Every structure is written in C-alpha cells, then in structure tokens.
Short mmCIF file of C-alpha atoms in Angstrom, two decimals:
data_model
loop_
_atom_site.label_atom_id
_atom_site.label_comp_id
_atom_site.label_asym_id
_atom_site.label_seq_id
_atom_site.Cartn_x
_atom_site.Cartn_y
_atom_site.Cartn_z
CA MET A 153 -103.71 -118.50 5.26
CA GLN A 154 -104.37 -120.70 2.10
CA THR A 155 -104.35 -118.95 -1.12
CA PRO A 156 -107.68 -119.36 -3.06
CA VAL A 157 -107.53 -121.76 -5.85
CA ARG A 158 -108.69 -120.06 -9.11
CA ASP A 159 -111.30 -121.62 -11.12
CA THR A 160 -109.64 -122.56 -14.46
CA GLU A 161 -112.49 -124.50 -15.76
CA PRO A 162 -113.89 -122.96 -18.74
CA THR A 163 -117.27 -121.41 -18.94
CA PRO A 164 -120.12 -122.88 -20.77
CA ASP A 165 -120.13 -119.91 -23.35
CA ALA A 166 -116.19 -119.95 -24.08
CA GLU A 167 -115.88 -123.15 -25.56
CA PRO A 168 -112.58 -123.54 -27.65
CA PRO A 169 -112.97 -123.76 -31.39
CA ALA A 170 -113.17 -127.32 -32.88
CA PRO A 171 -110.36 -128.63 -34.59
CA GLU A 172 -110.52 -127.94 -38.47
CA GLU A 173 -111.35 -131.60 -39.32
CA HIS A 174 -114.38 -131.36 -36.88
CA GLN A 175 -115.71 -127.99 -38.26
CA GLU A 176 -118.85 -127.89 -40.39
CA PRO A 177 -118.25 -127.60 -43.94
CA GLU A 178 -120.10 -124.06 -43.98
CA ALA A 179 -117.41 -122.73 -41.42
CA ARG A 180 -114.65 -123.91 -43.44
CA GLU A 181 -115.68 -122.34 -46.42
CA GLU A 182 -116.35 -119.01 -44.84
CA ARG A 183 -112.90 -118.95 -43.43
CA GLU A 184 -111.30 -119.72 -46.75
CA GLU A 185 -113.28 -117.06 -48.36
CA ARG A 186 -111.89 -114.51 -45.79
CA GLU A 187 -108.43 -115.56 -46.32
CA THR A 188 -108.52 -115.59 -50.11
CA HIS A 189 -110.63 -112.32 -50.39
CA PRO A 190 -109.92 -110.09 -47.51
CA ASP A 191 -112.41 -107.43 -46.29
CA PRO A 192 -111.66 -104.29 -48.41
CA ALA A 193 -112.34 -102.17 -45.37
CA ARG A 194 -109.23 -104.11 -43.58
CA ARG A 195 -106.69 -103.65 -46.70
CA LYS A 196 -103.67 -101.49 -46.01
CA ARG A 197 -104.05 -98.32 -47.64
CA ARG A 198 -101.16 -97.48 -50.22
CA GLY A 199 -99.82 -93.93 -51.36
CA PRO A 200 -100.06 -92.77 -54.92
CA GLY A 201 -97.78 -94.42 -57.31
CA PRO A 202 -95.20 -92.67 -59.72
CA PHE A 203 -97.61 -92.32 -62.38
CA LEU A 204 -100.05 -90.15 -60.55
CA LEU A 205 -97.08 -88.20 -58.94
CA LEU A 206 -95.22 -87.37 -62.20
CA VAL A 207 -97.05 -88.04 -65.17
CA LEU A 208 -100.63 -86.98 -64.39
CA PRO A 209 -99.38 -83.33 -63.04
CA THR A 210 -97.38 -82.76 -66.39
CA LEU A 211 -100.44 -83.91 -68.46
CA THR A 212 -102.80 -81.41 -66.56
CA VAL A 213 -100.27 -78.59 -67.26
CA LEU A 214 -99.98 -79.39 -71.00
CA LEU A 215 -103.63 -79.41 -71.39
CA ALA A 216 -104.12 -76.36 -69.50
CA ALA A 217 -101.61 -74.59 -71.78
CA ALA A 218 -103.24 -75.96 -74.90
CA VAL A 219 -106.55 -74.60 -73.72
CA PHE A 220 -105.05 -71.26 -73.08
CA LEU A 221 -103.40 -70.92 -76.50
CA VAL A 222 -106.68 -71.91 -78.11
CA ALA A 223 -108.50 -69.50 -76.26
CA THR A 224 -106.43 -66.68 -76.93
CA ASP A 225 -105.93 -67.52 -80.55
CA ARG A 226 -102.25 -67.80 -80.02
CA LEU A 227 -101.66 -71.30 -81.18
CA SER A 228 -102.18 -70.36 -84.92
CA GLY A 229 -99.33 -67.59 -84.38
CA LEU A 230 -96.97 -70.22 -83.41
CA LEU A 231 -97.78 -72.03 -86.53
CA GLY A 232 -98.19 -70.86 -90.17
CA ASP A 233 -101.23 -71.40 -92.23
CA ASP A 234 -100.09 -74.89 -93.17
CA GLY A 235 -98.41 -75.86 -90.00
CA ASP A 236 -95.01 -74.58 -90.65
CA ALA A 237 -93.00 -72.72 -87.99
CA ALA A 238 -93.95 -68.99 -87.89
CA PRO A 239 -91.20 -66.49 -89.37
CA ALA A 240 -88.85 -64.65 -86.74
CA PRO A 241 -90.14 -61.42 -85.38
CA GLN A 242 -89.08 -58.44 -87.31
CA ALA A 243 -85.88 -56.70 -85.74
CA VAL A 244 -86.57 -53.10 -84.67
CA THR A 245 -83.79 -51.70 -86.82
CA ASP A 246 -85.78 -53.09 -89.85
CA ARG A 247 -88.13 -50.20 -89.12
CA VAL A 248 -85.64 -47.52 -89.70
CA ASP A 249 -85.37 -46.13 -93.35
CA PRO A 250 -81.62 -46.63 -94.29
CA SER A 251 -81.43 -43.11 -95.81
CA LEU A 252 -81.90 -41.87 -92.25
CA LEU A 253 -78.82 -43.66 -90.79
CA PRO A 254 -76.43 -40.96 -91.79
CA TRP A 255 -78.29 -38.32 -90.28
CA LEU A 256 -78.59 -40.42 -87.03
CA ARG A 257 -74.68 -40.54 -87.02
CA LYS A 258 -74.57 -36.86 -87.96
CA ALA A 259 -76.82 -35.81 -85.02
CA ALA A 260 -74.84 -38.01 -82.60
CA ASP A 261 -71.64 -36.59 -83.79
CA ARG A 262 -72.58 -33.21 -82.16
CA CYS A 263 -71.23 -34.57 -78.78
CA ASP A 264 -69.52 -37.49 -77.24
CA THR A 265 -72.41 -38.42 -74.83
CA LEU A 266 -74.64 -39.36 -77.59
CA ARG A 267 -74.70 -42.50 -79.85
CA PRO A 268 -76.85 -43.17 -82.70
CA SER A 269 -78.34 -46.13 -80.71
CA VAL A 270 -79.45 -43.74 -77.98
CA LEU A 271 -81.06 -41.10 -80.59
CA ALA A 272 -82.85 -44.29 -82.14
CA ALA A 273 -84.22 -45.45 -78.98
CA GLN A 274 -85.56 -41.98 -78.26
CA ILE A 275 -87.50 -41.97 -81.73
CA ASP A 276 -88.80 -45.51 -81.00
CA LEU A 277 -90.18 -44.60 -77.91
CA ARG A 278 -91.69 -41.43 -78.79
CA SER A 279 -93.19 -42.24 -82.08
CA GLY A 280 -92.37 -45.79 -83.12
CA TRP A 281 -90.53 -44.34 -86.22
CA SER A 282 -93.81 -43.07 -87.46
CA ASN A 283 -93.91 -39.59 -89.08
CA ASP A 284 -97.66 -39.36 -89.12
CA GLY A 285 -98.55 -36.10 -87.07
CA ALA A 286 -101.97 -37.05 -86.74
CA ALA A 287 -100.97 -39.97 -84.81
CA LEU A 288 -99.34 -37.45 -82.04
CA SER A 289 -101.31 -35.49 -79.87
CA GLY A 290 -99.71 -31.78 -80.22
CA PRO A 291 -96.13 -32.69 -81.10
CA SER A 292 -95.23 -33.62 -84.51
CA GLY A 293 -92.90 -35.55 -86.29
CA LEU A 294 -90.57 -38.49 -85.66
CA ALA A 295 -89.15 -36.89 -82.49
CA GLY A 296 -92.36 -35.45 -81.44
CA PHE A 297 -91.35 -31.62 -81.14
CA THR A 298 -94.07 -29.18 -80.05
CA PRO A 299 -94.05 -25.63 -81.91
CA ALA A 300 -92.08 -23.94 -79.13
CA GLN A 301 -89.57 -26.84 -78.83
CA TRP A 302 -88.91 -26.60 -82.59
CA ARG A 303 -88.44 -23.01 -82.47
CA GLU A 304 -85.58 -23.38 -80.21
CA TRP A 305 -83.80 -26.43 -81.71
CA GLY A 306 -85.18 -26.86 -85.21
CA GLU A 307 -83.08 -26.21 -88.29
CA ASP A 308 -82.82 -26.89 -91.95
CA ALA A 309 -80.40 -29.86 -91.53
CA ASN A 310 -80.40 -31.01 -95.09
CA GLY A 311 -80.40 -27.68 -96.84
CA ASN A 312 -83.82 -28.25 -98.69
CA GLY A 313 -84.85 -24.61 -97.80
CA THR A 314 -87.40 -25.77 -95.17
CA SER A 315 -87.09 -26.55 -91.45
CA SER A 316 -89.70 -28.64 -90.36
CA PRO A 317 -90.34 -31.18 -87.65
CA LYS A 318 -92.05 -33.46 -90.13
CA ASP A 319 -88.67 -33.57 -92.10
CA PRO A 320 -86.95 -36.79 -90.59
CA ALA A 321 -83.46 -35.46 -91.31
CA ASP A 322 -84.33 -32.12 -89.57
CA ALA A 323 -86.06 -33.70 -86.68
CA LEU A 324 -83.18 -36.12 -86.05
CA VAL A 325 -80.38 -33.39 -85.94
CA ALA A 326 -82.74 -31.09 -83.60
CA LEU A 327 -83.05 -33.79 -81.32
CA GLY A 328 -79.29 -34.36 -81.58
CA ARG A 329 -78.96 -30.64 -80.78
CA TRP A 330 -81.27 -30.69 -77.61
CA ASP A 331 -79.87 -33.64 -76.13
CA CYS A 332 -76.03 -32.46 -76.65
CA ALA A 333 -77.01 -28.80 -74.99
CA LEU A 334 -78.59 -30.78 -72.09
CA ALA A 335 -75.33 -33.12 -71.95
CA GLU A 336 -73.22 -30.00 -71.90
CA ARG A 337 -75.14 -28.44 -68.87
CA MET A 338 -75.20 -31.54 -67.18
CA THR A 339 -71.33 -31.75 -67.50
CA GLU A 340 -71.01 -28.13 -66.05
CA SER A 341 -73.60 -29.15 -63.17
CA ARG A 342 -71.46 -32.16 -62.55
CA THR A 343 -68.09 -30.39 -62.75
CA ARG A 344 -69.66 -27.63 -60.05
CA GLY A 345 -70.61 -30.87 -57.80
CA THR A 346 -74.43 -29.92 -57.79
CA VAL A 347 -75.31 -33.15 -59.30
CA ASN A 348 -73.85 -36.83 -59.48
CA GLY A 349 -74.27 -39.76 -61.78
CA ASP A 350 -73.77 -41.07 -65.07
CA LEU A 351 -73.65 -38.37 -67.72
CA LEU A 352 -76.08 -40.29 -70.33
CA ASP A 353 -78.43 -40.91 -67.47
CA LEU A 354 -78.47 -37.42 -66.36
CA THR A 355 -78.90 -36.11 -69.86
CA LEU A 356 -81.83 -38.47 -70.49
CA ALA A 357 -83.45 -37.57 -67.19
CA ALA A 358 -83.05 -33.95 -67.98
CA TYR A 359 -84.78 -34.44 -71.38
CA ASP A 360 -87.63 -36.61 -69.74
CA GLN A 361 -88.34 -34.28 -66.97
CA ASP A 362 -86.17 -30.99 -67.08
CA GLU A 363 -82.81 -29.61 -65.84
CA ALA A 364 -84.36 -28.00 -62.75
CA ALA A 365 -85.75 -31.62 -61.71
CA VAL A 366 -82.18 -33.05 -62.02
CA THR A 367 -80.37 -30.24 -60.31
CA LYS A 368 -82.94 -30.24 -57.36
CA ALA A 369 -82.52 -34.05 -56.82
CA GLY A 370 -78.89 -33.99 -57.26
CA ARG A 371 -79.16 -36.95 -59.48
CA VAL A 372 -81.39 -38.80 -61.84
CA PRO A 373 -84.96 -38.01 -60.28
CA GLU A 374 -87.41 -40.95 -59.42
CA PRO A 375 -89.79 -39.91 -61.84
CA ALA A 376 -87.21 -40.26 -64.75
CA LEU A 377 -85.90 -43.59 -63.90
CA PRO A 378 -88.34 -45.78 -66.08
CA TYR A 379 -87.57 -43.29 -69.01
CA VAL A 380 -83.65 -43.76 -68.58
CA ARG A 381 -84.09 -47.50 -68.12
CA LYS A 382 -86.24 -47.95 -71.15
CA ILE A 383 -84.20 -45.84 -73.34
CA LYS A 384 -80.81 -47.71 -72.46
CA GLN A 385 -82.77 -51.14 -72.97
CA LEU A 386 -84.02 -49.93 -76.30
CA ALA A 387 -80.51 -48.62 -77.41
CA ARG A 388 -79.12 -52.10 -77.04
CA GLN A 389 -81.52 -53.26 -79.89
CA TYR A 390 -80.12 -50.57 -82.05
CA ALA A 391 -76.41 -51.13 -81.19
CA GLN A 392 -75.43 -51.84 -84.71
CA PHE A 393 -76.01 -48.41 -85.56
CA ASP A 394 -73.15 -47.11 -83.47
CA THR A 395 -70.31 -48.80 -85.61
CA ALA A 396 -71.58 -49.98 -89.04
CA PRO A 397 -71.22 -47.44 -91.95
CA SER A 398 -74.61 -46.78 -93.53
CA PRO A 399 -75.22 -48.89 -96.63
CA LEU A 400 -74.81 -47.08 -99.89
CA PRO A 401 -75.46 -49.53 -102.72
CA ASP A 402 -74.11 -48.21 -106.09
CA ALA A 403 -73.94 -44.86 -105.03
CA GLY A 404 -70.27 -44.36 -103.47
CA ALA A 405 -68.20 -44.23 -106.62
CA PRO A 406 -68.06 -40.89 -108.57
CA PRO A 407 -69.10 -40.23 -112.00
CA ARG A 408 -65.56 -40.14 -113.27
CA ASP A 409 -62.27 -40.09 -111.31
CA GLY A 410 -61.40 -36.69 -109.88
CA TYR A 411 -65.20 -35.38 -110.17
CA LEU A 412 -64.39 -32.98 -107.34
CA HIS A 413 -61.35 -30.76 -106.94
CA ARG A 414 -59.17 -30.93 -103.80
CA PRO A 415 -59.90 -28.44 -101.12
CA LEU A 416 -56.43 -28.32 -100.05
CA LEU A 417 -53.15 -28.65 -102.08
CA SER A 418 -51.98 -31.26 -99.21
CA THR A 419 -52.29 -34.75 -100.20
CA THR A 420 -51.53 -35.92 -96.63
CA LEU A 421 -54.17 -37.81 -94.87
CA SER A 422 -54.05 -37.81 -90.98
CA SER A 423 -57.31 -39.88 -90.52
CA ALA A 424 -58.95 -41.78 -93.29
CA PHE A 425 -62.77 -42.55 -93.70
CA GLY A 426 -64.10 -45.43 -91.85
CA THR A 427 -64.73 -46.78 -88.32
CA ARG A 428 -62.19 -45.48 -85.81
CA GLN A 429 -61.51 -44.46 -82.17
CA HIS A 430 -62.12 -40.81 -81.66
CA PRO A 431 -58.82 -39.33 -80.45
CA LEU A 432 -60.50 -37.02 -77.75
CA SER A 433 -63.43 -39.18 -76.35
CA GLY A 434 -62.21 -42.59 -77.08
CA VAL A 435 -65.44 -43.73 -78.53
CA THR A 436 -65.33 -45.93 -81.50
CA LYS A 437 -67.66 -44.88 -84.21
CA LEU A 438 -67.84 -44.08 -87.89
CA HIS A 439 -65.30 -41.18 -88.97
CA THR A 440 -67.52 -39.61 -91.60
CA GLY A 441 -64.84 -37.89 -93.89
CA VAL A 442 -61.15 -37.52 -94.17
CA ASP A 443 -58.62 -35.27 -92.24
CA PHE A 444 -56.16 -33.16 -94.13
CA PRO A 445 -53.41 -31.73 -91.70
CA ALA A 446 -52.16 -28.41 -92.61
CA PRO A 447 -50.99 -25.17 -90.96
CA GLN A 448 -53.25 -22.73 -89.24
CA GLY A 449 -54.62 -20.11 -91.93
CA THR A 450 -54.16 -22.35 -95.04
CA PRO A 451 -56.90 -21.27 -97.69
CA VAL A 452 -59.72 -24.00 -97.93
CA THR A 453 -61.56 -24.00 -101.30
CA ALA A 454 -64.75 -25.34 -102.90
CA ALA A 455 -64.30 -28.77 -104.37
CA GLY A 456 -67.06 -28.05 -106.91
CA PRO A 457 -69.71 -25.63 -108.06
CA GLY A 458 -72.67 -25.21 -105.99
CA THR A 459 -74.64 -23.29 -103.49
CA VAL A 460 -73.72 -22.89 -99.70
CA THR A 461 -76.48 -24.28 -97.62
CA PHE A 462 -74.95 -23.87 -94.22
CA ALA A 463 -71.88 -21.59 -92.92
CA GLY A 464 -71.57 -21.15 -89.23
CA LEU A 465 -70.28 -22.46 -86.07
CA THR A 466 -71.26 -25.63 -84.37
CA GLN A 467 -70.15 -27.51 -81.28
CA ALA A 468 -68.48 -30.44 -82.65
CA TYR A 469 -67.40 -29.37 -86.02
CA GLY A 470 -66.54 -25.71 -85.25
CA ASN A 471 -66.95 -23.44 -88.21
CA ARG A 472 -68.52 -25.42 -90.80
CA VAL A 473 -69.51 -24.98 -94.43
CA VAL A 474 -71.84 -27.34 -96.48
CA ILE A 475 -72.11 -26.96 -99.95
CA ASP A 476 -74.96 -28.69 -102.34
CA HIS A 477 -73.70 -29.41 -105.68
CA GLY A 478 -76.98 -30.68 -107.27
CA LYS A 479 -77.06 -33.95 -108.90
CA ALA A 480 -74.24 -36.31 -110.00
CA ASP A 481 -75.53 -39.20 -112.20
CA GLY A 482 -79.05 -38.30 -110.72
CA LYS A 483 -77.86 -38.30 -107.20
CA ARG A 484 -77.71 -35.37 -104.87
CA LEU A 485 -73.97 -34.50 -103.91
CA GLN A 486 -73.06 -32.51 -100.97
CA THR A 487 -69.64 -31.63 -99.59
CA THR A 488 -68.82 -30.35 -96.19
CA TYR A 489 -65.62 -28.32 -94.75
CA SER A 490 -65.11 -28.24 -90.84
CA HIS A 491 -62.86 -26.90 -88.15
CA LEU A 492 -62.13 -23.77 -89.94
CA SER A 493 -60.49 -21.04 -88.17
CA ALA A 494 -62.64 -18.51 -89.83
CA LEU A 495 -65.39 -18.30 -92.51
CA ASN A 496 -65.25 -16.54 -96.00
CA THR A 497 -68.82 -17.33 -97.23
CA THR A 498 -72.35 -17.09 -96.13
CA GLN A 499 -75.48 -19.25 -96.56
CA GLY A 500 -77.00 -18.83 -99.99
CA SER A 501 -73.62 -18.01 -101.66
CA THR A 502 -72.88 -19.46 -105.22
CA VAL A 503 -69.51 -20.87 -105.36
CA ILE A 504 -67.17 -22.45 -108.01
CA PRO A 505 -64.03 -24.66 -107.64
CA GLY A 506 -61.33 -22.59 -106.09
CA THR A 507 -63.81 -20.24 -104.43
CA THR A 508 -62.19 -19.61 -100.77
CA LEU A 509 -64.44 -20.72 -98.12
CA GLY A 510 -62.37 -20.15 -95.06
CA TRP A 511 -59.10 -21.20 -93.52
CA VAL A 512 -57.62 -24.12 -91.71
CA GLY A 513 -58.17 -24.09 -88.00
CA SER A 514 -58.88 -26.10 -84.87
CA THR A 515 -62.24 -24.93 -83.81
CA GLY A 516 -64.81 -27.42 -82.29
CA LEU A 517 -63.64 -31.00 -81.22
CA SER A 518 -60.19 -30.89 -82.63
CA THR A 519 -56.63 -32.19 -81.88
CA GLY A 520 -54.90 -29.55 -84.01
CA PRO A 521 -55.32 -27.52 -87.31
CA HIS A 522 -56.63 -29.59 -89.97
CA LEU A 523 -59.74 -29.63 -92.41
CA HIS A 524 -62.25 -32.34 -92.05
CA PHE A 525 -63.88 -32.97 -95.42
CA GLU A 526 -66.87 -34.80 -96.07
CA VAL A 527 -68.70 -36.16 -99.37
CA MET A 528 -72.41 -37.15 -99.01
CA VAL A 529 -74.33 -38.95 -101.62
CA GLU A 530 -78.18 -38.93 -101.42
CA GLY A 531 -77.51 -37.93 -97.45
CA HIS A 532 -75.04 -40.96 -96.98
CA TYR A 533 -71.55 -40.30 -95.99
CA THR A 534 -69.14 -42.03 -98.41
CA ASP A 535 -65.28 -41.94 -98.91
CA PRO A 536 -64.34 -38.73 -100.45
CA MET A 537 -60.93 -39.91 -101.86
CA PRO A 538 -62.31 -41.62 -104.93
CA TRP A 539 -64.23 -38.32 -105.74
CA LEU A 540 -60.90 -36.34 -105.32
CA GLY A 541 -58.93 -38.83 -107.59
CA GLY A 542 -56.84 -36.80 -109.83
CA GLY A 543 -58.72 -33.55 -109.23
CA GLY A 544 -56.67 -30.60 -107.81
#
C-alpha cells in the first residue's frame, strides 16, 4: 500500500508574511510602535519596592501616633510651654513629710518583719499620704483606721496628750503595732505548720483579708495576692527609707556641750548611733540611739528635767520610758530609755536629772543587759553623744 502524500501546498488564506522591505509603510510603523511602546496589559508586573515595604509603613505609624497624641492632649505634656522638655515626674518619696520619717522607722522597729518602706507603701496605697478624713469613706487619717480599729491599735505615740488617727505620728505607730501583731501570729501559725509562705506576704495578706482567711487557705489566699504584690511593688519605690537616717538640718547639735546628764555612770558604748546590722535579725537599718552595756539591775536615771509621757512594756524595746523635756533652743526635746528590767516611774510623772526611772535589763529584742538610749529633736532621732558631752 502506498503512503498518501500530504498536501504541503499552502492554503490561499495562510500566506507567509512579506519580507520587511516589501511591507507597506503603515505596517512597518505599527510594528515599530508595538516594539517601542509595548501594550501595558502585556507588561510583566513587578512587586513593591523597598520604599513601599520599609519607609511607607514607618511614616504611617508615626502619623498615627502624632494624631493620637494630639487627640488626647498628651503632646503638650511631653513639651513645656516653650517647647522645652517636660520636667521629670515627682518621686513618690517627695510626697512624704520629712518629719514623719522617724515615726516610720519607729513603727517598723517594733518587729523584724516590717521595714519603713513597707509601711510607707501601705500608707501610699491606703490614702496616698492624704490626711484629709473627708477623702476617705468611714476610715480616717493616713492609715485609714476605723473607730473600732483605732480603739484596738491606737495610742498617743508622740506624747502630745491626744490619741488620734488624724495625728500622722499616732497613725504610723498604730499601723506598725497592727502589722507586728499580725506578723507575730503568722509566725506562730507557721511554726505550728498551719500556714506556709513568706512571713511578710502572710502578714500583708492577714492585714488585707484577715487571719482566718490566711489560716483557712494555709498560705496567702488568692484574694490577697493583688494587695501583696502592689505593696511589695510600691515598697521598692520607698527603699531609701530603710537605710537613710532622717534629715535633721541644724537640729542635731545641743545648745551647749553636756546639755543632758548621762543616764548611766558607764561611758562604754557597745553600739553607736547610725546604720548597722541588727545582731538578732540580721536586718540592716538605722540604730536610732546608743547602747550602754551594764550589769543587770544598774540604776537608770533621767537625763534631764521633764515629764514621763510613756512608761510601759513594748515588744521590741521591752520596758521603755519616754521623757518630754520641753523645748531646747525652740525645738522639742525627748529622751527614751529601753530594755529596762523593771520600771520605777509612771506616765505623767515629773522627773529631774538623777531620778531613777528603772534598772538595766534585757527585755524585748536584746542580746544581753544594756540600756538603749535615744535623743529625739522635733521627732527626729539624732546622735545622743553630743548631748551627753561633759554631763554626768
């Protein structure tokens, strides 16, 4: 069988294109136009360039931020009235009256669990250091004591004859009493094994909720966690109160050398005034007086004339006496006598130099028989030694 021969002749309608030199002028011009300016629909699409990918989003974010600042009136807060940088925000410690710092330390000294920074944080969170009772609902004063709470914890801490939650010194010391009582009970519960956890956390939880809630949970209960965290966070902002002695400009020096008499014949010091590590707790804080070691039962006498404003037993200082000596160069002067084995005076008694107040002992937080002696000027602790000078 023969293979059919294909018809290779071109059809009339499929004529090959004419050579360029034989093309009509209009056809050549159309082809050149297509080669020089290709059809946009047939162009190869390209992705966005670096400008669109990097610069444009950044400009968009900056523009949105500027619109937000203007809309919320915060842009003016970043600049002063004349375009200068705004001043740095006020530190929380600047809100605290410097005259209250000794009372913060005095309140914290009641137990080893507390620090002045923790008490300051509690006051900050409770009242913002505002003593305006009208700003508080029910409770009053810096620490926000209710009448029932004040009856239990309040005292005339500064010896002015009035016990009031509106008196900042009284309020701070009362809060310290309350916290330390809670810390003592939490210590007992932890020793018995009924609760577990950090002692400060447990104490703050008991303050925020109550002891029963902590005991029932066996730890810091969930509802108390926000309070505990907030107090510890705020306390870090008040940390300088834990170590720095309170400022006492132009008030630390006595009117004359030996203005006060020595409360003991001993001239030996076992611990001077200033920051130190507590021998029992290991906590570093201000030692607010001086320690005179002496045999148990050695008489302790008044360092000057005045009125006994406190005579009683305290947790940290043991048997303690506080004397108000009136004014010294226009500034209120007080002395304290602590760790006595027994008292020989009562509140309201009038004393003169040499009056026996009690006897050397080791009551309260003490490592052995000694007298802890303090001098306060306008409520500030100051070094007692210049006041004792040549007196005796």
